[in-house]
Short mmCIF file of C-alpha atoms in Angstrom, two decimals:
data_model
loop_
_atom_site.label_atom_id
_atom_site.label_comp_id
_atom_site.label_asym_id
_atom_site.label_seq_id
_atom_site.Cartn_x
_atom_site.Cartn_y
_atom_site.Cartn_z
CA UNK A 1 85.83 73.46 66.84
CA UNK A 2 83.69 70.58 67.64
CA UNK A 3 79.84 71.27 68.92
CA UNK A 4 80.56 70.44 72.63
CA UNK A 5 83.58 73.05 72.43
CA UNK A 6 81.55 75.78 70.47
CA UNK A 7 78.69 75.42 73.14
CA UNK A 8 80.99 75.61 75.97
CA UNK A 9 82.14 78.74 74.43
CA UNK A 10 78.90 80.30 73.96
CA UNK A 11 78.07 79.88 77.27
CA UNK A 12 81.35 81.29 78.69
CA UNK A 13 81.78 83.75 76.33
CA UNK A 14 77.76 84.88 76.49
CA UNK A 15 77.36 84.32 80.70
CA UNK A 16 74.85 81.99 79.68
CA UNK A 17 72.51 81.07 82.93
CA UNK A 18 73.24 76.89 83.73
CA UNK A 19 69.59 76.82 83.28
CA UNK A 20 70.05 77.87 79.51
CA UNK A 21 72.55 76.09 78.59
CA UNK A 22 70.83 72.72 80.38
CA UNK A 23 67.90 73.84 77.79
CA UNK A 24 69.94 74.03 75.10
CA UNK A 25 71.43 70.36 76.09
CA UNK A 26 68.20 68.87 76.24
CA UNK A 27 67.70 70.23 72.61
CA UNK A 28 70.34 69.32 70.87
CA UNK A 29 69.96 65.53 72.62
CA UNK A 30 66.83 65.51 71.36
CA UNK A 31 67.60 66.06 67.79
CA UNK A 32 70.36 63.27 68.25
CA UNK A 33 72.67 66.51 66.69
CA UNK A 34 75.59 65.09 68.95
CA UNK A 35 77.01 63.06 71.64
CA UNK A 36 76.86 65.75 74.84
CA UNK A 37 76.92 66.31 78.19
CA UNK A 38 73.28 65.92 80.37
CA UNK A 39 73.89 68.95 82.01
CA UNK A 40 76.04 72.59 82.16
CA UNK A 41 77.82 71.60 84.94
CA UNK A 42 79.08 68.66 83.11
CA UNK A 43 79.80 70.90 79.84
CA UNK A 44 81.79 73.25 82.07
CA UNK A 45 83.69 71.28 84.10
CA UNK A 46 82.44 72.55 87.14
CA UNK A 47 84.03 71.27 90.38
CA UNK A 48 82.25 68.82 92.49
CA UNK A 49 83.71 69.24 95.46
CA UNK A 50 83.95 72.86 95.92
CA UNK A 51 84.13 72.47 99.74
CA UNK A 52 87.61 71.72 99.50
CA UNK A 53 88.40 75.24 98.23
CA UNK A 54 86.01 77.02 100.21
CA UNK A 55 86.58 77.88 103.87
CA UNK A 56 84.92 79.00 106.70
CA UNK A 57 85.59 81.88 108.18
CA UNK A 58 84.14 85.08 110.06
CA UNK A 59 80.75 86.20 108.88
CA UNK A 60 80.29 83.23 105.48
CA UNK A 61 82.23 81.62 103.51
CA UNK A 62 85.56 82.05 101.90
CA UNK A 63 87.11 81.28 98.34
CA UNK A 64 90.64 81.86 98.06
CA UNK A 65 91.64 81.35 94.34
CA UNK A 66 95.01 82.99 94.38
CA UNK A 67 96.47 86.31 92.43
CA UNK A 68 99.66 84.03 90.66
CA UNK A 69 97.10 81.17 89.69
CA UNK A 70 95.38 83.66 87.99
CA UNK A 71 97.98 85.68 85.97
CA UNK A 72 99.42 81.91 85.10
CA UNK A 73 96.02 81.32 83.31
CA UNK A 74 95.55 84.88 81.63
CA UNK A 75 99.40 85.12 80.50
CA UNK A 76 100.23 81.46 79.54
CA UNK A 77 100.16 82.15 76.15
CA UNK A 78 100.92 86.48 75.83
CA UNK A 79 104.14 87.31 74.43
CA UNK A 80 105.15 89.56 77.48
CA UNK A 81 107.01 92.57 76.59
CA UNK A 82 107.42 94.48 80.32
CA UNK A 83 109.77 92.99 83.28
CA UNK A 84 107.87 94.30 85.12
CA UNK A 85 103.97 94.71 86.10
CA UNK A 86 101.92 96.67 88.58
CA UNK A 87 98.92 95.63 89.44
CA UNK A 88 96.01 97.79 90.98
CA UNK A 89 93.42 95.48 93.62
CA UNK A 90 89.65 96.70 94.30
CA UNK A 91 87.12 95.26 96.58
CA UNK A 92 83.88 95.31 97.24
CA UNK A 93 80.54 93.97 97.92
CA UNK A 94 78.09 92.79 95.41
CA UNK A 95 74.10 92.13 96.20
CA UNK A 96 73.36 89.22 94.94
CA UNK A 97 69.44 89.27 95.07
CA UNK A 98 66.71 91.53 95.69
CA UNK A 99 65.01 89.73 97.91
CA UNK A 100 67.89 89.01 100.66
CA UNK A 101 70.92 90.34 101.76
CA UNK A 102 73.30 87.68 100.45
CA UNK A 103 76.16 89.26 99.32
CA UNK A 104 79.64 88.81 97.58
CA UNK A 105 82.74 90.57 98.61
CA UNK A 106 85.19 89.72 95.90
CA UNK A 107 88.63 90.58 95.50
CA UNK A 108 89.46 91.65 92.11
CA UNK A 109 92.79 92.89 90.30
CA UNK A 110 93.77 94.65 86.76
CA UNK A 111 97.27 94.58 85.55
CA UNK A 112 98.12 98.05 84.95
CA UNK A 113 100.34 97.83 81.73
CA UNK A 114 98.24 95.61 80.15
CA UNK A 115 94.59 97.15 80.16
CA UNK A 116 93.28 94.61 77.42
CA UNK A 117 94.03 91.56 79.97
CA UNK A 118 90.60 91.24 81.96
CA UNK A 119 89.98 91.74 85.28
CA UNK A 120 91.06 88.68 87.30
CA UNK A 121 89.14 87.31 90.69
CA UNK A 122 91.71 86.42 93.28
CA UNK A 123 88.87 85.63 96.38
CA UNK A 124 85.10 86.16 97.09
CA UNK A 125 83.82 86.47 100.35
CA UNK A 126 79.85 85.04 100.45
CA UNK A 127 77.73 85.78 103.42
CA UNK A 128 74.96 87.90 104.71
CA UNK A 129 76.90 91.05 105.58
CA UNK A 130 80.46 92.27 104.37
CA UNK A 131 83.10 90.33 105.75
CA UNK A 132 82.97 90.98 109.83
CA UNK A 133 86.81 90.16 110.25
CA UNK A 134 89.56 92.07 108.01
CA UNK A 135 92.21 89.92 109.15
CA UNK A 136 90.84 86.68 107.77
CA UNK A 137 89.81 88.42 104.79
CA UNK A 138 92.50 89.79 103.46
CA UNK A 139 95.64 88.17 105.04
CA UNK A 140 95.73 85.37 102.20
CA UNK A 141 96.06 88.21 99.33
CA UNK A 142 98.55 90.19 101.39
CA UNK A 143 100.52 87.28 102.35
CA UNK A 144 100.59 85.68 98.45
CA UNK A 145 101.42 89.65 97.57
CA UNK A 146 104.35 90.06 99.49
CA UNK A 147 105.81 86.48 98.45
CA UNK A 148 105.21 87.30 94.62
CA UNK A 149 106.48 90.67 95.12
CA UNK A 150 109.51 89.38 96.48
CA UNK A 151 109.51 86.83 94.34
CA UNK A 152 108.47 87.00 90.95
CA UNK A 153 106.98 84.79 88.47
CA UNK A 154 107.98 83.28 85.72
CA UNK A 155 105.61 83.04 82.46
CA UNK A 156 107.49 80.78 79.67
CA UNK A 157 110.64 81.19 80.81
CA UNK A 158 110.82 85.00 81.18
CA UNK A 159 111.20 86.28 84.39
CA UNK A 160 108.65 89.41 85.72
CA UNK A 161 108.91 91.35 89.00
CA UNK A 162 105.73 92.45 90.35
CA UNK A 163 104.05 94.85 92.77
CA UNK A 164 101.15 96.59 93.64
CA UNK A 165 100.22 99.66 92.45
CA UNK A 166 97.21 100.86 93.92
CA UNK A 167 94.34 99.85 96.06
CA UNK A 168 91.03 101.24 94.35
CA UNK A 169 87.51 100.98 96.12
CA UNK A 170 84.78 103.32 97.00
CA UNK A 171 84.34 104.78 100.61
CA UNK A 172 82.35 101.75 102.72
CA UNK A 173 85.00 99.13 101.27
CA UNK A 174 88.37 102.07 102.01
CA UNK A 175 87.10 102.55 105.23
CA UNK A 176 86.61 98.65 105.77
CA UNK A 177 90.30 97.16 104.27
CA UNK A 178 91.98 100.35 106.73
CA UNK A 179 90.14 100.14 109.59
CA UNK A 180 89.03 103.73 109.72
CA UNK A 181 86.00 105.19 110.59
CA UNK A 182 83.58 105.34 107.64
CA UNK A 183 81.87 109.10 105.85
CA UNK A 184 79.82 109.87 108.14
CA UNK A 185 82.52 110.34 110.58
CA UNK A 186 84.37 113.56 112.09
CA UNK A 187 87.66 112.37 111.49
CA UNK A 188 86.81 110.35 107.77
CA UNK A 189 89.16 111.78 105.67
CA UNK A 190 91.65 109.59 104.56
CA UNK A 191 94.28 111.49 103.25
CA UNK A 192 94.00 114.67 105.40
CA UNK A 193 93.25 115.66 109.18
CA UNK A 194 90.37 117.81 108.58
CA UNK A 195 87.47 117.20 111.42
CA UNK A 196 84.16 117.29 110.23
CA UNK A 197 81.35 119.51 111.82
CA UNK A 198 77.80 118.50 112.47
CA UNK A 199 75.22 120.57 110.96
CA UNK A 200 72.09 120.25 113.02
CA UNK A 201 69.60 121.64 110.01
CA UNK A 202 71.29 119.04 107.46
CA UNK A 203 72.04 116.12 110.01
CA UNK A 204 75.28 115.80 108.46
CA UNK A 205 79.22 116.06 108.83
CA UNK A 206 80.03 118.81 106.98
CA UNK A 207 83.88 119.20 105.11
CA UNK A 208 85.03 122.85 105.37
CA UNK A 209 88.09 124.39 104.35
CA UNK A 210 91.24 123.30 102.24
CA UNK A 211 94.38 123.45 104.37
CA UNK A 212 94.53 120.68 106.67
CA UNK A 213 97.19 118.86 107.65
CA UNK A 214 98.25 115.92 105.16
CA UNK A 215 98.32 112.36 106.71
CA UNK A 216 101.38 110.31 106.30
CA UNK A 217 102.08 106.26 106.23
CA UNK A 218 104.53 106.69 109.06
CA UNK A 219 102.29 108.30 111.38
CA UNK A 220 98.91 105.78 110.38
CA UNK A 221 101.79 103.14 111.16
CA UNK A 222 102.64 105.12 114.98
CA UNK A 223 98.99 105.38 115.89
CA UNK A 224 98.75 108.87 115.66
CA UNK A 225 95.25 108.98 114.47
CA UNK A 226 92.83 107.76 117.19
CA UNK A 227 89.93 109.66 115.94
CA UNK A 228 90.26 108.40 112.75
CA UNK A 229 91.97 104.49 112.80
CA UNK A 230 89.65 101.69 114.42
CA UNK A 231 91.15 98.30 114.16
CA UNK A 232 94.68 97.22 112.73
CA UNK A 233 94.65 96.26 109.17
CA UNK A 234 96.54 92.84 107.14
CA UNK A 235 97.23 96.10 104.79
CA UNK A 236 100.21 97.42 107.52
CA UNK A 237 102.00 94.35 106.30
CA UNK A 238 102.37 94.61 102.55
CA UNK A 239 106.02 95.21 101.04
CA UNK A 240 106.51 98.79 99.88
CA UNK A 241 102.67 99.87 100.12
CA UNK A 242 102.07 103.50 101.46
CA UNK A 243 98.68 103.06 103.47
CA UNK A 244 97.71 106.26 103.17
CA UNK A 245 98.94 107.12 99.44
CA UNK A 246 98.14 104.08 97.69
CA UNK A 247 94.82 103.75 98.41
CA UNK A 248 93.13 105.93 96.22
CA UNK A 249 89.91 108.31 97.02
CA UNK A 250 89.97 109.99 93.28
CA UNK A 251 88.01 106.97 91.71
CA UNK A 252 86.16 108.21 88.33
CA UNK A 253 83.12 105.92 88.99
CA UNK A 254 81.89 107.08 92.58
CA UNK A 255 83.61 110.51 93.60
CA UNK A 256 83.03 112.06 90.24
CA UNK A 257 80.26 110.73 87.98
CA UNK A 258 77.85 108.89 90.67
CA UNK A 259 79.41 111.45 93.43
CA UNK A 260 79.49 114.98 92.29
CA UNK A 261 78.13 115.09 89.10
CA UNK A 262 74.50 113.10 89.94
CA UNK A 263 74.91 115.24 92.89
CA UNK A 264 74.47 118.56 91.16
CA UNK A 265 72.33 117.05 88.68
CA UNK A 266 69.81 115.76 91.09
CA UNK A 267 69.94 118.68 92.76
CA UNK A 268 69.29 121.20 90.08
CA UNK A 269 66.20 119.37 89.08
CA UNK A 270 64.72 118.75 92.88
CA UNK A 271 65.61 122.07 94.40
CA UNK A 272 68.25 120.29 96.85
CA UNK A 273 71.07 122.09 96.74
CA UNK A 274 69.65 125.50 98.52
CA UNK A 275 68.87 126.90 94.65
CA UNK A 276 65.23 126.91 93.39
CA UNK A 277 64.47 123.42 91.39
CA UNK A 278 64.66 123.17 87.46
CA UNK A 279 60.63 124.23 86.50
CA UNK A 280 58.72 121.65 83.91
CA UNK A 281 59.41 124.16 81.11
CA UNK A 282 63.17 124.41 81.74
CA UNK A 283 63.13 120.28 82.39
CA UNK A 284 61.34 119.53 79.16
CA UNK A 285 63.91 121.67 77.41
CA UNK A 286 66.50 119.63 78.82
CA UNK A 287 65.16 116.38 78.10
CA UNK A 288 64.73 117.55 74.54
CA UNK A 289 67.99 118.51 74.07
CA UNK A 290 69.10 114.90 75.55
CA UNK A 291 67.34 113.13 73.47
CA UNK A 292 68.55 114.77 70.32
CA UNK A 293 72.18 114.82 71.57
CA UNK A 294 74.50 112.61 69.31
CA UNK A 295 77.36 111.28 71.27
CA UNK A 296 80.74 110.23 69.90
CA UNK A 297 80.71 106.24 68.63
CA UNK A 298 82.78 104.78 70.75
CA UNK A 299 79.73 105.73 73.73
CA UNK A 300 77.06 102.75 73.18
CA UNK A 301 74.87 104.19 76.24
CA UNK A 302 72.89 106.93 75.47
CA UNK A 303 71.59 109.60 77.72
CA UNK A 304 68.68 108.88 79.08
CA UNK A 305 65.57 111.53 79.80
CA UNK A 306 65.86 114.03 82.52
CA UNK A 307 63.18 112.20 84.05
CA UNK A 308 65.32 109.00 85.23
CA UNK A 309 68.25 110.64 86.12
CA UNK A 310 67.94 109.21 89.28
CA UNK A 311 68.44 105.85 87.64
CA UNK A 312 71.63 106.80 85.05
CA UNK A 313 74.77 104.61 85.12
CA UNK A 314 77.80 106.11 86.21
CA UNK A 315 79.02 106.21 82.12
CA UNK A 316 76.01 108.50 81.77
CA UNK A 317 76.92 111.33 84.26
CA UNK A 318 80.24 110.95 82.56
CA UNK A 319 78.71 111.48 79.09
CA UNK A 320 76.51 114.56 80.20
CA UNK A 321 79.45 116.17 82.20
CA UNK A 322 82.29 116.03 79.05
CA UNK A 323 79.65 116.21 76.17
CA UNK A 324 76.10 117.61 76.89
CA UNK A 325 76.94 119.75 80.52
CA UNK A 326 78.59 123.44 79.65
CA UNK A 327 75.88 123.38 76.36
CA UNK A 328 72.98 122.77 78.08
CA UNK A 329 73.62 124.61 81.48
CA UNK A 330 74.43 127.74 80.83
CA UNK A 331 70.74 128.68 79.96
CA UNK A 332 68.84 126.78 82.97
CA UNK A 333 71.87 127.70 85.90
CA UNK A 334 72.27 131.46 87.44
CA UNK A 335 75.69 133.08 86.26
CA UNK A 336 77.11 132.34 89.45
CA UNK A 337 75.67 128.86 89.50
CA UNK A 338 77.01 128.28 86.27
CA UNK A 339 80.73 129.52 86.40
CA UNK A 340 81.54 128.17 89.64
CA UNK A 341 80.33 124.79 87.33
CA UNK A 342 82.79 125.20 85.04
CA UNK A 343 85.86 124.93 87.45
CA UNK A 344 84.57 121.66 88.10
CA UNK A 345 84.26 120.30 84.39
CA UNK A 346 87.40 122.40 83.67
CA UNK A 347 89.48 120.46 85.77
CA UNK A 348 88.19 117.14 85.50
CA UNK A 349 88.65 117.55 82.26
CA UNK A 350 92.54 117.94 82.82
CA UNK A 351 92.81 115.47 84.96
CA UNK A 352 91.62 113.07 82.37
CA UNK A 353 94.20 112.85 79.89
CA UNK A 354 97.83 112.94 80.15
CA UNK A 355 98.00 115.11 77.39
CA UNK A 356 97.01 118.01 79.63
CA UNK A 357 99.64 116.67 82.45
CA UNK A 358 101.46 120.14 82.20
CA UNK A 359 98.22 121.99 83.11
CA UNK A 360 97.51 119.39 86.24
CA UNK A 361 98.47 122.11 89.39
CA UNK A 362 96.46 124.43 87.48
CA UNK A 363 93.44 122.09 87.53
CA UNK A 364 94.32 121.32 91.28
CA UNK A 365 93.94 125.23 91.67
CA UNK A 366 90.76 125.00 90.07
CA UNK A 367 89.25 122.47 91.87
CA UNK A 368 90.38 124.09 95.22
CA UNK A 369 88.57 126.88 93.92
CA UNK A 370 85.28 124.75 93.14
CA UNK A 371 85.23 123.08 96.72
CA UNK A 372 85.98 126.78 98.71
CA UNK A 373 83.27 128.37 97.07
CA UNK A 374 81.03 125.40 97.45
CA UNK A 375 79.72 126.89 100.71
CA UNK A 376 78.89 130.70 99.80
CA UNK A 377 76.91 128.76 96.47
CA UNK A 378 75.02 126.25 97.67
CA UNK A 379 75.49 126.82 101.35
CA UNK A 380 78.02 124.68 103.93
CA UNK A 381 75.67 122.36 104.68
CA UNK A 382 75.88 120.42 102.12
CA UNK A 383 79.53 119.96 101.84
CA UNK A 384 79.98 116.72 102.20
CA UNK A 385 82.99 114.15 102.14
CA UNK A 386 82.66 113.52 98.42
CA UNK A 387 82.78 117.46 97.97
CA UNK A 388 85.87 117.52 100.25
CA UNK A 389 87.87 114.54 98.91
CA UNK A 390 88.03 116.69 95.25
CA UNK A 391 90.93 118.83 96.48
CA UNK A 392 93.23 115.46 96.83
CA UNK A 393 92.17 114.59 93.46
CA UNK A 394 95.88 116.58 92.23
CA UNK A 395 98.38 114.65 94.57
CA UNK A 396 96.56 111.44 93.14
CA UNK A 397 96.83 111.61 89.62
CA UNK A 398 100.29 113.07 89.59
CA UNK A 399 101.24 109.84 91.49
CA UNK A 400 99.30 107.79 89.46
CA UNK A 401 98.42 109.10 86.74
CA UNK A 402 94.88 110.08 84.10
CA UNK A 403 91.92 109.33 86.29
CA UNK A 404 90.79 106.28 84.12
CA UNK A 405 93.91 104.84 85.43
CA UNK A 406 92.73 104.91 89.00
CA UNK A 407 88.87 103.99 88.38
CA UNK A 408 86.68 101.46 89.75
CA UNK A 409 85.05 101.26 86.32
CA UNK A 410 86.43 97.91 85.18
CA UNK A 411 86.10 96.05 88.11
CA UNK A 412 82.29 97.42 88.98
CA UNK A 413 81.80 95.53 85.20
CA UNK A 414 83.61 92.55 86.77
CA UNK A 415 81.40 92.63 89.62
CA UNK A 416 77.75 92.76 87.43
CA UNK A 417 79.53 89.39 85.18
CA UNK A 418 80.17 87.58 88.87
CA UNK A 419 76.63 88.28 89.47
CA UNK A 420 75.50 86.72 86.27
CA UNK A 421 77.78 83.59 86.85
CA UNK A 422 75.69 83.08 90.26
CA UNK A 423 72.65 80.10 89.87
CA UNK A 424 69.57 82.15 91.43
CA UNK A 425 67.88 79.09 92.05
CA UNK A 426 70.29 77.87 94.64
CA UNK A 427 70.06 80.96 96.74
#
């Protein structure tokens, strides 16, 4: 590998800043160590003429890159083993400073049999708010996804079918790609017809009950939901895609860890949740027993203090609920507290392997059980749509599968490198 090729790939590989690697330039020119480019962009190949790729539409600016382009370049050289591949699709948006409201709105995609192959960027949406027209932002993807569906693509010769598996995205970017009305309203739930109630003490929607009627893709097709659909969605039009189904609520990441889990935490610790807060005896006892905590290897974050739990990364609430939570709680939590706890890390817990796939309705029953007693525990007021949405958690994973299998996780670590990638000082 010559030096211009081993710096390129320390800057790729590293997300080097083009302001580093124009330092490092200068250096090595200096010392006269070899013949190389002036500048990063120049290492890089960086295109001169992006306006040519980059449109404008509705609300900013538009980069449509293309979902076969990208499996050409990732699979050019694999030895391919499936006919077939599924791939899931996420969006949504990305700050890209503190001190503005600039904002990316990529669309990203994972192959599902092949979890080692990165997440791939098909488009990125740049402008001041999300995109303001769902028709011009997702139309390309859904247009290139129902040709390569229909389709396939070839990779060396071999022939693959694809289709999409999933759409996987947290609430504000669901509500966006359907055209339904966000959380915070009545009729937000987007896989059943339950109709929220507004708690005047809490100045919130509150989510009661279990039993409501299950939507369906035929009648989200008719119309039939006024209270809940706002605008027509590009998403109508994809081949073999169950709008109501396929887009999945269950995600890991921000139903479960930064959801439900940070929500009891927090609350425990502030007083919150109706139940008197954690006092600085119990809390130092706690954070003691964090900090001494040895997690398994494979978990490079460790927990952090009970002080900063406001600030822990969804991986943390994930590490405290399978690893530190049913030690540590059962001494600071009232019995009550404390069991109705356990259906909750019970059944996540089932849900997220497929060894436990025979014990799956049984979790479902437990989790039922965790959101009906939610209420006479904490009190109904703070039932909210996250706390709702964990009785549909069942129907997804036996469609889909573990949980980690329907997670925004690897595409929120996609989103952080895109933000790296971005030149600050042109913003």
């Amino acid at each position: 590998m010559s030096i211009e090729d081993g710096l390129r790939y320390w800057a790729l590989h590293y997300n080097e800043t083009l302001r580093s690697v124009d330092m490092i330039l200068a250096l090595f020119r200096k010392a006269k160590v070899a013949n190389l480019p002036k500048t990063a962009k120049t290492l890089l190949g960086t295109n001169r003429k992006p306006s040519i790729e980059i449109k404008e539409i509705s609300g900013g600016q538009y980069w449509y890159h293309g979902i076969e382009k990208c499996l050409s370049v990732q699979l050019c050289n694999a030895r391919l083993t499936h006919d077939n591949l599924s791939l899931n699709i996420s969006m949504d948006g990305l700050p890209l400073h503190r001190s503005g409201s600039m904002q990316f709105w990529p669309i990203l995609f994972n192959i599902h049999e092949m979890p080692k192959v990165p997440v791939m960027t098909a488009a990125i949406f740049c402008g001041m708010t999300k995109p303001t027209n769902v028709e011009e932002y997702l139309r390309p993807m859904v247009t290139e996804m129902n040709n390569i569906m229909e389709n396939g693509i070839n990779f060396n010769g071999k022939h693959v079918s694809i289709h999409l598996r999933a759409i996987i995205a947290d609430t504000p970017a669901r509500a966006f790609i359907k055209g339904v009305v966000g959380h915070a309203g009545y009729s937000s739930c987007q896989k059943c017809t339950v109709v929220g109630q507004y708690d005047s003490a809490a100045r919130t929607i509150v989510f009661s009950g279990t039993q409501a009627t299950q939507r369906t893709d035929e009648a989200f097709r008719e119309g039939a939901y006024p209270g809940h659909q706002r605008t027509t969605t590009p998403l109508l039009d994809l081949r073999n895609f169950d709008i109501v189904q396929d887009v999945v609520v269950a995600d890991r990441l921000h139903l479960i860890d930064l959801g439900i889990m940070k929500r009891l935490l927090v609350g425990w610790r502030n007083g919150t949740l109706g139940k008197r807060k954690w006092d600085q005896t119990q809390s130092e006892l706690i954070t003691q027993a964090l900090q001494t905590i040895k997690l398994p290897s494979e978990i490079h974050r460790k927990l952090r203090t009970l002080k900063y739990v406001n600030f822990w990364k969804g991986s943390e609430y994930a590490s405290f609920l399978h690893y530190a939570s049913i030690v540590l709680l059962k001494e600071h939590l009232e019995d009550n507290v404390y069991e109705h706890f356990l259906l909750f890390f019970c059944s996540v817990t089932l849900f997220s392997s497929s060894i436990y796939q025979l014990y799956w309705p049984v979790a479902g029953e437990m989790m039922n059980k965790f959101v009906e007693d939610y209420a006479s525990i904490y009190g109904e007021r703070y039932i909210s749509s996250n706390v709702h949405n964990l009785q549909h958690i069942l129907e997804e994973v036996e469609r889909f599968g573990p949980l980690n299998t329907i997670s925004t996780y690897p595409f929120e670590n996609k989103l952080q490198f895109l933000k790296g990638t971005v030149d600050d000082t042109n913003i």
